[in-house]
Coordinates of C-alpha atoms in Angstrom, one line a residue:
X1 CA 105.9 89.7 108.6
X2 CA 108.1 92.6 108.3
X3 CA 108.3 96.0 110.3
X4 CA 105.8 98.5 109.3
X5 CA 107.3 101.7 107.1
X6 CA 106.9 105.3 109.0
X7 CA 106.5 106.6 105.6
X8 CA 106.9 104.7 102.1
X9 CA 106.4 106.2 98.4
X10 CA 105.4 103.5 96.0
X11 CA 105.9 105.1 92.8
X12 CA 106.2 103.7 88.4
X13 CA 103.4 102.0 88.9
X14 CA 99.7 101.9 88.1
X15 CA 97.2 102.1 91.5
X16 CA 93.9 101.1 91.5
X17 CA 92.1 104.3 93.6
X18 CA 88.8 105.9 92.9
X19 CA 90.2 109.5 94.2
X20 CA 92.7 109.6 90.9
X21 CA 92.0 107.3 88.6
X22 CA 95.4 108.2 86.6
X23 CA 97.8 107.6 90.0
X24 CA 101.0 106.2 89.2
X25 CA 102.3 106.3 92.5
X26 CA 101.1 106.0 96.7
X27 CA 102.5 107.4 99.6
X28 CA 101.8 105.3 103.0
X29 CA 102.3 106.8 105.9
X30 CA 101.9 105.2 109.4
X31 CA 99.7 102.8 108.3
X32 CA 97.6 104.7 105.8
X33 CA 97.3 106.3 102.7
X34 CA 98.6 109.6 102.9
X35 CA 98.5 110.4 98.8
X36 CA 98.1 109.0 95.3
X37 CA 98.8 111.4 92.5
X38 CA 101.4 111.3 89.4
X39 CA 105.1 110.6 88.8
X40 CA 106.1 114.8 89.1
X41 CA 104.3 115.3 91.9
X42 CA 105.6 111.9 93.3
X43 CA 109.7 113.1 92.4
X44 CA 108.3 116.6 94.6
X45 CA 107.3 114.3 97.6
X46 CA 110.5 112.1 97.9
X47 CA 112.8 113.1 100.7
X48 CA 115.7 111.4 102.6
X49 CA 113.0 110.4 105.2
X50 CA 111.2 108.0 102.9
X51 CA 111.7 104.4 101.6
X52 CA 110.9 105.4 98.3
X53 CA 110.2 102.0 96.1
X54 CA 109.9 101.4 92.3
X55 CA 106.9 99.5 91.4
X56 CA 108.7 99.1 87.5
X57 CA 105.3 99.2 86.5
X58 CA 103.2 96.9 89.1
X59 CA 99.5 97.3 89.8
X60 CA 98.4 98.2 92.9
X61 CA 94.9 97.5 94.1
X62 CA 93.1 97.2 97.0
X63 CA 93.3 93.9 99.1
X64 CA 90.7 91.1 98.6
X65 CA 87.7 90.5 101.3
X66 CA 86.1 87.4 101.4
X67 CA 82.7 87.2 103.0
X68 CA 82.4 83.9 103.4
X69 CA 85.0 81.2 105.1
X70 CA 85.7 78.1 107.5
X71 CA 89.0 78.7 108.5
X72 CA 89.6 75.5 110.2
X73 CA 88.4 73.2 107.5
X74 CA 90.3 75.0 105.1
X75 CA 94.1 75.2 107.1
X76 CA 92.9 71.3 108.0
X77 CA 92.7 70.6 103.7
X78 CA 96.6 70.9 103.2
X79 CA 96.5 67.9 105.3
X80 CA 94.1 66.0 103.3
X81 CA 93.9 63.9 100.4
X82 CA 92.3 65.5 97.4
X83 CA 89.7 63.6 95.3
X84 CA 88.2 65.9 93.0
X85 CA 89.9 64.2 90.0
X86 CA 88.3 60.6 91.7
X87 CA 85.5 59.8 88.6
X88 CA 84.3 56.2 90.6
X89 CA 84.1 54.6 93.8
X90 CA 87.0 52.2 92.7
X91 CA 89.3 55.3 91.7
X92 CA 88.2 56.9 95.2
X93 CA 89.6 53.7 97.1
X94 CA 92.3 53.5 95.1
X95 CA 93.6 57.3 96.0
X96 CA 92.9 56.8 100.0
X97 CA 94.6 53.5 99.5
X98 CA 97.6 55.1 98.3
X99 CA 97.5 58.5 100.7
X100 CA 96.9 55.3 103.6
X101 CA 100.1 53.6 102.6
X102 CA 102.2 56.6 102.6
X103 CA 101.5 57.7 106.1
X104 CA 101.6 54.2 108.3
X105 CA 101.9 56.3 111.4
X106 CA 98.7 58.2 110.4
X107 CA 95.5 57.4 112.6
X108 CA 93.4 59.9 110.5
X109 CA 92.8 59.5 106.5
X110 CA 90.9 62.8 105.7
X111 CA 89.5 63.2 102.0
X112 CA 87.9 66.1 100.3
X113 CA 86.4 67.7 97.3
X114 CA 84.8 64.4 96.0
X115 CA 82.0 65.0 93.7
X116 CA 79.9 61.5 92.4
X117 CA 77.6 63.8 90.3
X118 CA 79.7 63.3 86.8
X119 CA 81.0 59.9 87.8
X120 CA 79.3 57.5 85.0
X121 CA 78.4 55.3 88.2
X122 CA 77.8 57.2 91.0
X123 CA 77.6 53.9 93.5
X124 CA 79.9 54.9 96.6
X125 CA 81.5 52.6 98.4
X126 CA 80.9 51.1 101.4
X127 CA 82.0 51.8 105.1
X128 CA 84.1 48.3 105.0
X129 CA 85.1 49.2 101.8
X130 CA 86.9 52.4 102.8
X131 CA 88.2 50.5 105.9
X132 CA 89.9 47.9 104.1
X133 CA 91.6 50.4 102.1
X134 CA 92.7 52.5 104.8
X135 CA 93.9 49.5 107.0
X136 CA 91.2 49.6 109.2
X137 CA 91.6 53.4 110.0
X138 CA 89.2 55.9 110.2
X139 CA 88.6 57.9 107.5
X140 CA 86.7 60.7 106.8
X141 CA 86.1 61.8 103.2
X142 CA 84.3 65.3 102.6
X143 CA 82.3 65.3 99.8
X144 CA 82.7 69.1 98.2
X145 CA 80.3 71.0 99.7
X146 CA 80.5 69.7 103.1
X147 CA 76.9 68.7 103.5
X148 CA 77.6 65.0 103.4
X149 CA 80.2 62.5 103.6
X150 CA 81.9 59.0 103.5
X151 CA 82.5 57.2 106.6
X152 CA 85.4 54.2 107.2
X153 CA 83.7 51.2 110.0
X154 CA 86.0 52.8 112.2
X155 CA 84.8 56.6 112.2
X156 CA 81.3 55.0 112.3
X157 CA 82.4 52.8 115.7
X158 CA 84.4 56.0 117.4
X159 CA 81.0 57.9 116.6
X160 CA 78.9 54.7 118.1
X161 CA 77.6 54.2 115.2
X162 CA 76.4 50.4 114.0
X163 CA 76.2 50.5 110.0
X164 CA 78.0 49.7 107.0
X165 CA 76.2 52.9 104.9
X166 CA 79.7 55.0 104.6
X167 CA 77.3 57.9 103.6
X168 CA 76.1 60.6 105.0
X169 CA 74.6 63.9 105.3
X170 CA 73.0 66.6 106.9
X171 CA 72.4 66.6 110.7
X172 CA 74.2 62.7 110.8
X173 CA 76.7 64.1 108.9
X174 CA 78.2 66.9 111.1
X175 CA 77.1 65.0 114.3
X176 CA 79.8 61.7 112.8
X177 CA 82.3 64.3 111.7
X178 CA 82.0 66.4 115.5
X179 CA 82.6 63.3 117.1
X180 CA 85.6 61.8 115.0
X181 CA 87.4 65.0 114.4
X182 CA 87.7 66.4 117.9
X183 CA 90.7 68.7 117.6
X184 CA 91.5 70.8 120.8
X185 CA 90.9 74.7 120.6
X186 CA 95.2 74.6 120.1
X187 CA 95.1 72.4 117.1
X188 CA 92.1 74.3 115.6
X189 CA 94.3 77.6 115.8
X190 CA 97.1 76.0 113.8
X191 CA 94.8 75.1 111.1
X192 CA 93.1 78.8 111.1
X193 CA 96.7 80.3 110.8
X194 CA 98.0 78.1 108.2
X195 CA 94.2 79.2 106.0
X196 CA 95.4 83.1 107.1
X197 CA 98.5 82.4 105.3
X198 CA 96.4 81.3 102.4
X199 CA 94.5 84.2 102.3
X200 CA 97.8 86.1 102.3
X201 CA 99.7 84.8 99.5
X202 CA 96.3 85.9 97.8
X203 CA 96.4 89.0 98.4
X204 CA 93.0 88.7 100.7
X205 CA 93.6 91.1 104.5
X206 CA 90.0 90.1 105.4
X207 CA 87.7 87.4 105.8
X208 CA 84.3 86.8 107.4
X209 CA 84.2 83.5 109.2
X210 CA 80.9 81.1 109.1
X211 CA 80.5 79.8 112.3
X212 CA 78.6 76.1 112.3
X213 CA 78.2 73.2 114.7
X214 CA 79.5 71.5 112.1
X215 CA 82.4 70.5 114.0
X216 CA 83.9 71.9 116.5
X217 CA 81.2 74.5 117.9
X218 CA 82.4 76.8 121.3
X219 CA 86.2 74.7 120.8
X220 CA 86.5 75.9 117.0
X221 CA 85.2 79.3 118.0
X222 CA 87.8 79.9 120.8
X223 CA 90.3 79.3 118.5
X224 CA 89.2 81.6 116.6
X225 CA 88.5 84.3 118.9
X226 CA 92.1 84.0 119.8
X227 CA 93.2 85.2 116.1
X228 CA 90.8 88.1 116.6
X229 CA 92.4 89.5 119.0
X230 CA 96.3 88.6 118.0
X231 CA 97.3 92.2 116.5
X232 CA 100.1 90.8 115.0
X233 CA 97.7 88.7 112.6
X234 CA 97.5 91.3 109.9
X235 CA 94.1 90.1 109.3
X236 CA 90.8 91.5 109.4
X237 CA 88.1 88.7 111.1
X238 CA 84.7 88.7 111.2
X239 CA 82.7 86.4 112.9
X240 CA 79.1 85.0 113.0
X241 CA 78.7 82.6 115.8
X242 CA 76.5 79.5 114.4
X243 CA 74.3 79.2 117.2
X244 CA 70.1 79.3 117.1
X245 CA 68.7 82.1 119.2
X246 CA 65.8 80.7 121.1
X247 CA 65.5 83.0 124.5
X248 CA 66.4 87.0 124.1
X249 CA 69.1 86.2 127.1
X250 CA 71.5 83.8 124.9
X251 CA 72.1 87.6 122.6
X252 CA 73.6 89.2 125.6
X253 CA 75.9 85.8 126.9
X254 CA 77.0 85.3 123.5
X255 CA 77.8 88.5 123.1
X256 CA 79.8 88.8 126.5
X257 CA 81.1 86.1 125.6
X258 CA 83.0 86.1 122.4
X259 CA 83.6 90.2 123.0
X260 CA 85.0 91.7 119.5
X261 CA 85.1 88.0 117.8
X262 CA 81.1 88.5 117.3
X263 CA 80.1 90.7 114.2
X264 CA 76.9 88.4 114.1
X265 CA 74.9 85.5 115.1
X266 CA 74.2 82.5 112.5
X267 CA 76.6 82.0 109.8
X268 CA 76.0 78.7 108.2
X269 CA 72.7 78.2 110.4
X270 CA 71.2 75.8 107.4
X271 CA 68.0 76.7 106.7
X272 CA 68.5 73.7 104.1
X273 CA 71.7 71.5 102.3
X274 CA 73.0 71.4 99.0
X275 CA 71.9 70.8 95.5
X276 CA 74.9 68.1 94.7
X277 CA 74.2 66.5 98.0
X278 CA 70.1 66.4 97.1
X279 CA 69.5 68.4 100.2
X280 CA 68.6 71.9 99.2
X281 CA 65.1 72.8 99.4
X282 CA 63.6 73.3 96.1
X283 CA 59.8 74.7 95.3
X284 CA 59.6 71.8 93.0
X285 CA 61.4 68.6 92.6
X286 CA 64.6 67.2 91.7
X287 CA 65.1 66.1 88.2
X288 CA 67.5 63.9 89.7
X289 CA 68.0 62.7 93.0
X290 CA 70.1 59.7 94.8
X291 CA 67.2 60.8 97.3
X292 CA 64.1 59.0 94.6
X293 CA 61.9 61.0 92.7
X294 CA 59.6 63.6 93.7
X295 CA 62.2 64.5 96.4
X296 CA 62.3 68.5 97.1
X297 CA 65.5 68.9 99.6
X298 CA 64.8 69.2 103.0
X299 CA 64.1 71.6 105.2
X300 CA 66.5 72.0 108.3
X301 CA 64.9 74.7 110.3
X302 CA 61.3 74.9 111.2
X303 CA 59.6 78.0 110.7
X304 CA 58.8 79.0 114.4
X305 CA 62.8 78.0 115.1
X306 CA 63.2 80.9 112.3
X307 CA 60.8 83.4 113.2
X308 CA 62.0 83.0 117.0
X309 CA 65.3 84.0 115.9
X310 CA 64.9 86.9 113.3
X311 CA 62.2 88.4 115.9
X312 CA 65.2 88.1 118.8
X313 CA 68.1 89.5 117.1
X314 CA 66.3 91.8 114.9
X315 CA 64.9 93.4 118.1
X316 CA 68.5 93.3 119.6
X317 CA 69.8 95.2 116.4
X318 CA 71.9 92.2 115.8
X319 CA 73.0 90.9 112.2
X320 CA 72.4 87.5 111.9
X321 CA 73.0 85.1 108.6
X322 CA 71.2 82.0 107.0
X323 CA 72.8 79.1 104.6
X324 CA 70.2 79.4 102.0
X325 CA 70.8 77.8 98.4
X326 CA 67.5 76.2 96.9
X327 CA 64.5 78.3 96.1
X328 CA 62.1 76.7 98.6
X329 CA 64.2 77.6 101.4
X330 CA 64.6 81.2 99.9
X331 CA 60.8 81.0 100.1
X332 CA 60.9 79.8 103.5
X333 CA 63.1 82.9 105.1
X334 CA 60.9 85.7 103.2
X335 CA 57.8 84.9 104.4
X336 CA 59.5 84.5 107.9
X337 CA 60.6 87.8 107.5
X338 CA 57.0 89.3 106.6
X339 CA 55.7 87.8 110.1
X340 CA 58.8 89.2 112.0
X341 CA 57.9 92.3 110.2
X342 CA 54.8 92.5 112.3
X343 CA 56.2 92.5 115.2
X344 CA 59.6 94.7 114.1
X345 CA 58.6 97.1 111.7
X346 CA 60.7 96.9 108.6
X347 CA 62.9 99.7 109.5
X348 CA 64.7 97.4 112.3
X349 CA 64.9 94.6 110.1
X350 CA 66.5 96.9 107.5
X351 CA 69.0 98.3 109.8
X352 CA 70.1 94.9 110.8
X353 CA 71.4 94.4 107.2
X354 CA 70.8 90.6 107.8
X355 CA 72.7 88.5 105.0
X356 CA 71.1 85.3 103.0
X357 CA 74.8 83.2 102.0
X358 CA 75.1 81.1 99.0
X359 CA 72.4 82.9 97.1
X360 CA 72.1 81.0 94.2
X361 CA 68.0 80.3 93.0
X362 CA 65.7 83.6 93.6
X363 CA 63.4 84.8 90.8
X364 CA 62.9 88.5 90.0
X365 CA 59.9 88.6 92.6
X366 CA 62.2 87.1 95.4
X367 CA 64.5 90.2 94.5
X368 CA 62.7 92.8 94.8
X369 CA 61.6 91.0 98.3
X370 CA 65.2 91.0 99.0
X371 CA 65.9 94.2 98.6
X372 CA 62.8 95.8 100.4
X373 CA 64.1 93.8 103.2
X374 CA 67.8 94.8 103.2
X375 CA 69.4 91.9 103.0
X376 CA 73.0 91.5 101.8
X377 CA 73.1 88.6 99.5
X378 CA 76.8 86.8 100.2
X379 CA 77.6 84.7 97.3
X380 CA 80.2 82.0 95.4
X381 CA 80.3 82.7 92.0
X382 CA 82.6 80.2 91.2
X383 CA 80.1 77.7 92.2
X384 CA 78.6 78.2 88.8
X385 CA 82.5 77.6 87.4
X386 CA 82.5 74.9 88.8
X387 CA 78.5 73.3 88.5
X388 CA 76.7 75.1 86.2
X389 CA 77.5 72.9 82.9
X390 CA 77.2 69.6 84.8
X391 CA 76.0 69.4 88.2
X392 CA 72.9 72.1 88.0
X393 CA 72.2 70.8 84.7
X394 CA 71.7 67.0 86.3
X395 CA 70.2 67.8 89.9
X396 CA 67.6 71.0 88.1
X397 CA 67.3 70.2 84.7
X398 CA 68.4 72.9 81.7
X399 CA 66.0 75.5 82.5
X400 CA 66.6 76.3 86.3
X401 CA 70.2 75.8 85.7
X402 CA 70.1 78.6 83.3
X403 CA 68.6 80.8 85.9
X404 CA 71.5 80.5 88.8
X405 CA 73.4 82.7 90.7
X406 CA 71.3 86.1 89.4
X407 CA 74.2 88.6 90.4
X408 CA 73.3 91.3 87.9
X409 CA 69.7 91.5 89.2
X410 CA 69.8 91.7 92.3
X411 CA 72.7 94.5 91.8
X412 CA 70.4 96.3 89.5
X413 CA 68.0 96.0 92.2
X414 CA 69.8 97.8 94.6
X415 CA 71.3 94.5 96.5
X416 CA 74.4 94.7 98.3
X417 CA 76.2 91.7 96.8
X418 CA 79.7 90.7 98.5
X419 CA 82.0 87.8 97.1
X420 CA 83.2 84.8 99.0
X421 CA 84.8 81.5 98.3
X422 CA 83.4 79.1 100.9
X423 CA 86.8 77.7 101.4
X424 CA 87.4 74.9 101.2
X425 CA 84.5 74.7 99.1
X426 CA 85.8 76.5 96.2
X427 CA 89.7 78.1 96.2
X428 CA 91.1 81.5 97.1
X429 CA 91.0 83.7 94.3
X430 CA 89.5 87.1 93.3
X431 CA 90.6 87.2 90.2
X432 CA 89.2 83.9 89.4
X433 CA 85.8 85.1 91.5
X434 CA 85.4 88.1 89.4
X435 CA 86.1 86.5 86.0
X436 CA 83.2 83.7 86.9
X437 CA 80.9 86.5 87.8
X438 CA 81.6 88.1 84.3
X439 CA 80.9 84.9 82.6
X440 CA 78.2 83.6 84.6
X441 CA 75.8 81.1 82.7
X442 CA 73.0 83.1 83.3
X443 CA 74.1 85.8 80.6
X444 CA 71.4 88.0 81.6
X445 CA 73.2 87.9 85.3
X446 CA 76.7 88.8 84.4
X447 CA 78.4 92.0 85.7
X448 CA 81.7 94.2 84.5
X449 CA 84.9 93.5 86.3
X450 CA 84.5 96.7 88.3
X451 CA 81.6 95.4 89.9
X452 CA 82.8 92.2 90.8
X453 CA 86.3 94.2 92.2
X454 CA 83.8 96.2 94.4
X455 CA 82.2 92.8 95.5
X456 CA 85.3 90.8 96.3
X457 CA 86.2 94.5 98.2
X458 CA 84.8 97.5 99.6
X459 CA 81.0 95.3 99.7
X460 CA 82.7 93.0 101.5
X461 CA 83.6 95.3 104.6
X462 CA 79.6 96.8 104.1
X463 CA 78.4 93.5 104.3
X464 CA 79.5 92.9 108.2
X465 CA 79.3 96.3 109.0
X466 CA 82.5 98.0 109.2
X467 CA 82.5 101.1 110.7
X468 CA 85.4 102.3 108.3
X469 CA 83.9 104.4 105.9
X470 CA 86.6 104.2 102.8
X471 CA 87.5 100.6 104.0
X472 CA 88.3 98.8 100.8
X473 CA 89.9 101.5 98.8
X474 CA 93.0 103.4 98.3
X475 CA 92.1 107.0 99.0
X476 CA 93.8 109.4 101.2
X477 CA 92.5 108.6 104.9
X478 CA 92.1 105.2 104.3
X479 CA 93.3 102.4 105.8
X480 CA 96.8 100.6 103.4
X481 CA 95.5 97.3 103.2
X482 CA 96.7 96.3 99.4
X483 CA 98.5 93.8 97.1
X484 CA 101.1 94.8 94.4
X485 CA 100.6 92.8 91.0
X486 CA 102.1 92.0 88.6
X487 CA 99.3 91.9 85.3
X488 CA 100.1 91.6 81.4
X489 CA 97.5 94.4 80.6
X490 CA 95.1 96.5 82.1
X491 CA 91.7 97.5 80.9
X492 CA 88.2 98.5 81.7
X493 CA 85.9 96.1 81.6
X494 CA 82.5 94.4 81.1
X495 CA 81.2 91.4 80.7
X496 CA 81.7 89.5 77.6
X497 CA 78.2 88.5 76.3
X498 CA 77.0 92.2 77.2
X499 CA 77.5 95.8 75.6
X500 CA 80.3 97.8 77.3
X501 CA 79.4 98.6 80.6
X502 CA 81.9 100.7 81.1
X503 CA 84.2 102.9 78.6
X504 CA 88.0 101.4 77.7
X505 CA 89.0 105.3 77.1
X506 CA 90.9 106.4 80.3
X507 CA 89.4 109.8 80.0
X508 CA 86.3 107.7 81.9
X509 CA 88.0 108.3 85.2
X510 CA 87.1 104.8 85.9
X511 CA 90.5 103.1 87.3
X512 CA 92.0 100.2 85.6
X513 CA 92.1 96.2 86.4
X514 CA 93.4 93.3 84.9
X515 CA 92.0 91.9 81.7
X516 CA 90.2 88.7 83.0
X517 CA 88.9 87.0 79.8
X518 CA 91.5 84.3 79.5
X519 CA 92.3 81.0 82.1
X520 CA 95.9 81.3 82.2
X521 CA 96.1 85.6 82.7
X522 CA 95.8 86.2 85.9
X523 CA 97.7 88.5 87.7
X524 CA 100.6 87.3 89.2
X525 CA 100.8 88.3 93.0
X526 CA 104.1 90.1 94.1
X527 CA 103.3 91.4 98.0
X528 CA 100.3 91.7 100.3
X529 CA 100.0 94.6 103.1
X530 CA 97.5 94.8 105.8
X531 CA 97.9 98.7 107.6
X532 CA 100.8 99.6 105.5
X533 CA 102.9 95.9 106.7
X534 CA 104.2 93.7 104.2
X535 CA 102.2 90.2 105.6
X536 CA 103.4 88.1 102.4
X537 CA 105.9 88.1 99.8
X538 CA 106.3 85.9 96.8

């Protein structure tokens, strides 16, 4: 990280601020933006006392948030072998095999990112199986959206487990991977640093982390609590402590307990799994499952376990968040809410702003229950990148995978959506987030560019609550928190499928971004600042 400027004029360039939508220049002073105007005004402005720097035409924007991360898990990836390219069982083994042989010293083989859905035989090995190719180590293999997994004999055995099924999921799941991957609170911190310095070289200065038992609990969370309060991070955490509220006490201990590192309590408290895994809970069934036919998902929370903790923290004026992705479980958490409304009023479940993440299945009468609630919906749109021409297709069949991820209604709604990446789930980018939100599958859910820039930014600091009011933008009085771009051209956007949103003429006041329509465009990221310091450089 470098020292922060007193007073720096970024000028010849094009910024990204709502308060002049024609500023070609940016002056920073003492951590904040002090002015955006034009280039005269700008050559009026420099002095001797300045470091006065020529952006030769780069775009300034404000930096990325992303509502929805596991640090740990995703620092712990660069140390992991990837197998989303594995299309078999045989081409799994073969890739550990290899990883296995290269590190002899290694007591650990960790995998990720496998996805058996579009294999042509989805038969997974066996725990032996992946013993034999790792040597007889453990291994540990994450299948990509960490709600089940593949076991070696020996991570079954250091877990006291007796079986030769290498898979996994759920509650057995987590409980194997706690027990095998017990990092210290010291080794957790070096993973969450090395995901910060992800986030960095992304241009991303805020995150919202999803606490989870789903390894490492109070040890993971110490770690992270640690980065909270390190003001050197140049990063702005959030946190949502996974933990079930049962008593009205446990608000007040967690809360004296984790100090500034708790924005809110839940996270990724699973209300149900996935859809690749088979796990999420659907109204009606599968059209396929590895789970037999006639299988909904299951539920992972009981409904007095739910209404016990909405009725706690709701009364406590305390966010809390739910991992919600099929319909059923949607279903599940409304009609919670409507008995903890009873015994609330609406106006303190409202004010708690609680958030539903992974949003992905709600039809236009769960919306408009959404929004009368006042629930922020947190969601992944590339998970429909990534799924929706294969994977929903297979586990819902044609016509409920033409109905995911419903980003435009529930902003027409009057929804607060903010964008995340579930890292290591999906990968770091904005860019890539908003052009999958403008290309959705669902065509009738697609949004402009603008709206998925406000999502991935300023919705993401409303979403936990900042008490920043222009947090997110590049305004005078605002915090500097920014990236400086390098982008081919710069437009206004909407969605492709859809009638301009927005106009392309200037005169629209509405500031610029980066044309998104092509793979292969992006903008290229020069520097990342976080209070006016440089935190990355390419």
């Amino acid at each position: 990280m470098h020292q922060q400027d007193q007073i720096a004029l970024y000028r010849n360039g094009i910024i990204h601020s709502t308060a002049d939508p024609y500023a070609s220049a940016m002056l920073v002073e003492n951590g904040h933006v002090a002015w955006v105007g034009g280039e005269e005004a700008a050559s009026s402005l420099a002095d001797s006392q300045m470091r006065v720097i020529d952006l030769e035409g780069g775009f300034i924007a404000p930096s990325f948030v992303d509502s929805h991360v596991h640090l740990t898990e995703t620092g712990l990836g660069v140390e992991q072998v990837d197998l989303s390219t594995a299309a078999s069982a045989q081409d799994m083994l073969a890739k550990v095999a290899a990883w296995a042989d290269a590190r002899p010293d290694a007591e650990l083989i960790l995998g990720r990112s496998w996805d058996h859905s579009w294999w042509q035989d989805i038969t997974l090995p066996t725990a032996q199986e992946l013993s034999n190719a790792a040597g007889g180590r453990v291994v540990v293999l994450d299948r990509v959206d960490l709600h089940s997994g593949l076991f070696s004999s020996a991570a079954l055995q250091a877990a006291g487990i007796d079986s030769d099924e290498a898979w996994h999921a759920e509650d057995d799941y987590t409980a194997i991977r706690a027990a095998v991957l017990n990092f210290d609170a010291k080794k957790r911190e070096y993973f969450q640093r090395q995901a910060i310095r992800q986030f960095h070289a992304n241009g991303y200065t805020a995150a919202a982390q999803m606490g989870t038992d789903f390894g490492g609990g109070d040890t993971d969370y110490t770690a992270f609590a640690a980065l909270v309060n390190d003001s050197e991070l140049g990063f702005d955490l959030y946190g949502y402590k996974g933990h079930l509220i049962t008593e009205e006490d446990q608000i007040s201990s967690l809360q004296q307990q984790w100090g500034s590192a708790l924005t809110g309590i839940g996270g990724d408290l699973c209300i149900d799994g996935s859809i690749g895994s088979g796990t999420a809970l659907l109204r009606d069934p599968y059209a396929v499952s590895d789970q037999g036919p006639q299988n909904r998902g299951e539920q992972l929370l009981t409904e007095t376990e739910l209404e016990t903790h909405l009725r706690l923290c709701t009364s406590a004026g305390v966010q809390t968040a739910f991992h919600v992705i099929g319909d059923g479980a949607l279903e599940v958490l409304l009609n919670t809410l409507e008995k903890v409304e009873k015994a609330t009023g609406l106006p303190a479940i409202q004010r708690c702003a609680h958030r539903i993440e992974h949003l992905e299945m709600a039809t236009g009468e769960d919306i408009k229950r959404i929004a009368r609630f006042g629930l922020v919906a947190s969601m992944q749109p590339l998970f429909d990148h990534y799924w929706a021409a294969d994977m929903y297709e297979l586990r819902l069949g044609a016509e409920r995978a033409s109905l995911m991820n419903p980003v435009g209604q529930l902003l027409a709604e009057g929804v607060l959506v903010a964008f995340g990446s579930d890292t290591p789930v999906t990968h770091i980018n904005g860019w890539d987030s908003i052009a999958a939100a403008m290309n959705l599958r669902n065509t009738n859910a697609q949004i402009s560019a603008r709206a998925g820039f406000k999502a991935h930014t300023m919705s993401g600091y409303r979403a936990v609550g900042e008490s920043r009011p222009m947090a997110g933008m590049l305004v005078p009085g605002a915090r500097a928190d920014f990236a400086i771009w390098d982008a081919d051209e710069l437009t206004v956007q909407s969605s492709a499928s859809r009638a301009a949103a927005w106009s392309t003429d200037v005169r629209s006041r509405t500031p610029l971004l980066p044309v998104l329509e092509k793979e292969g465009t992006r903008p290229k990221l020069r520097e990342t600042f976080h209070a006016g310091r440089r935190v990355y450089q390419a």
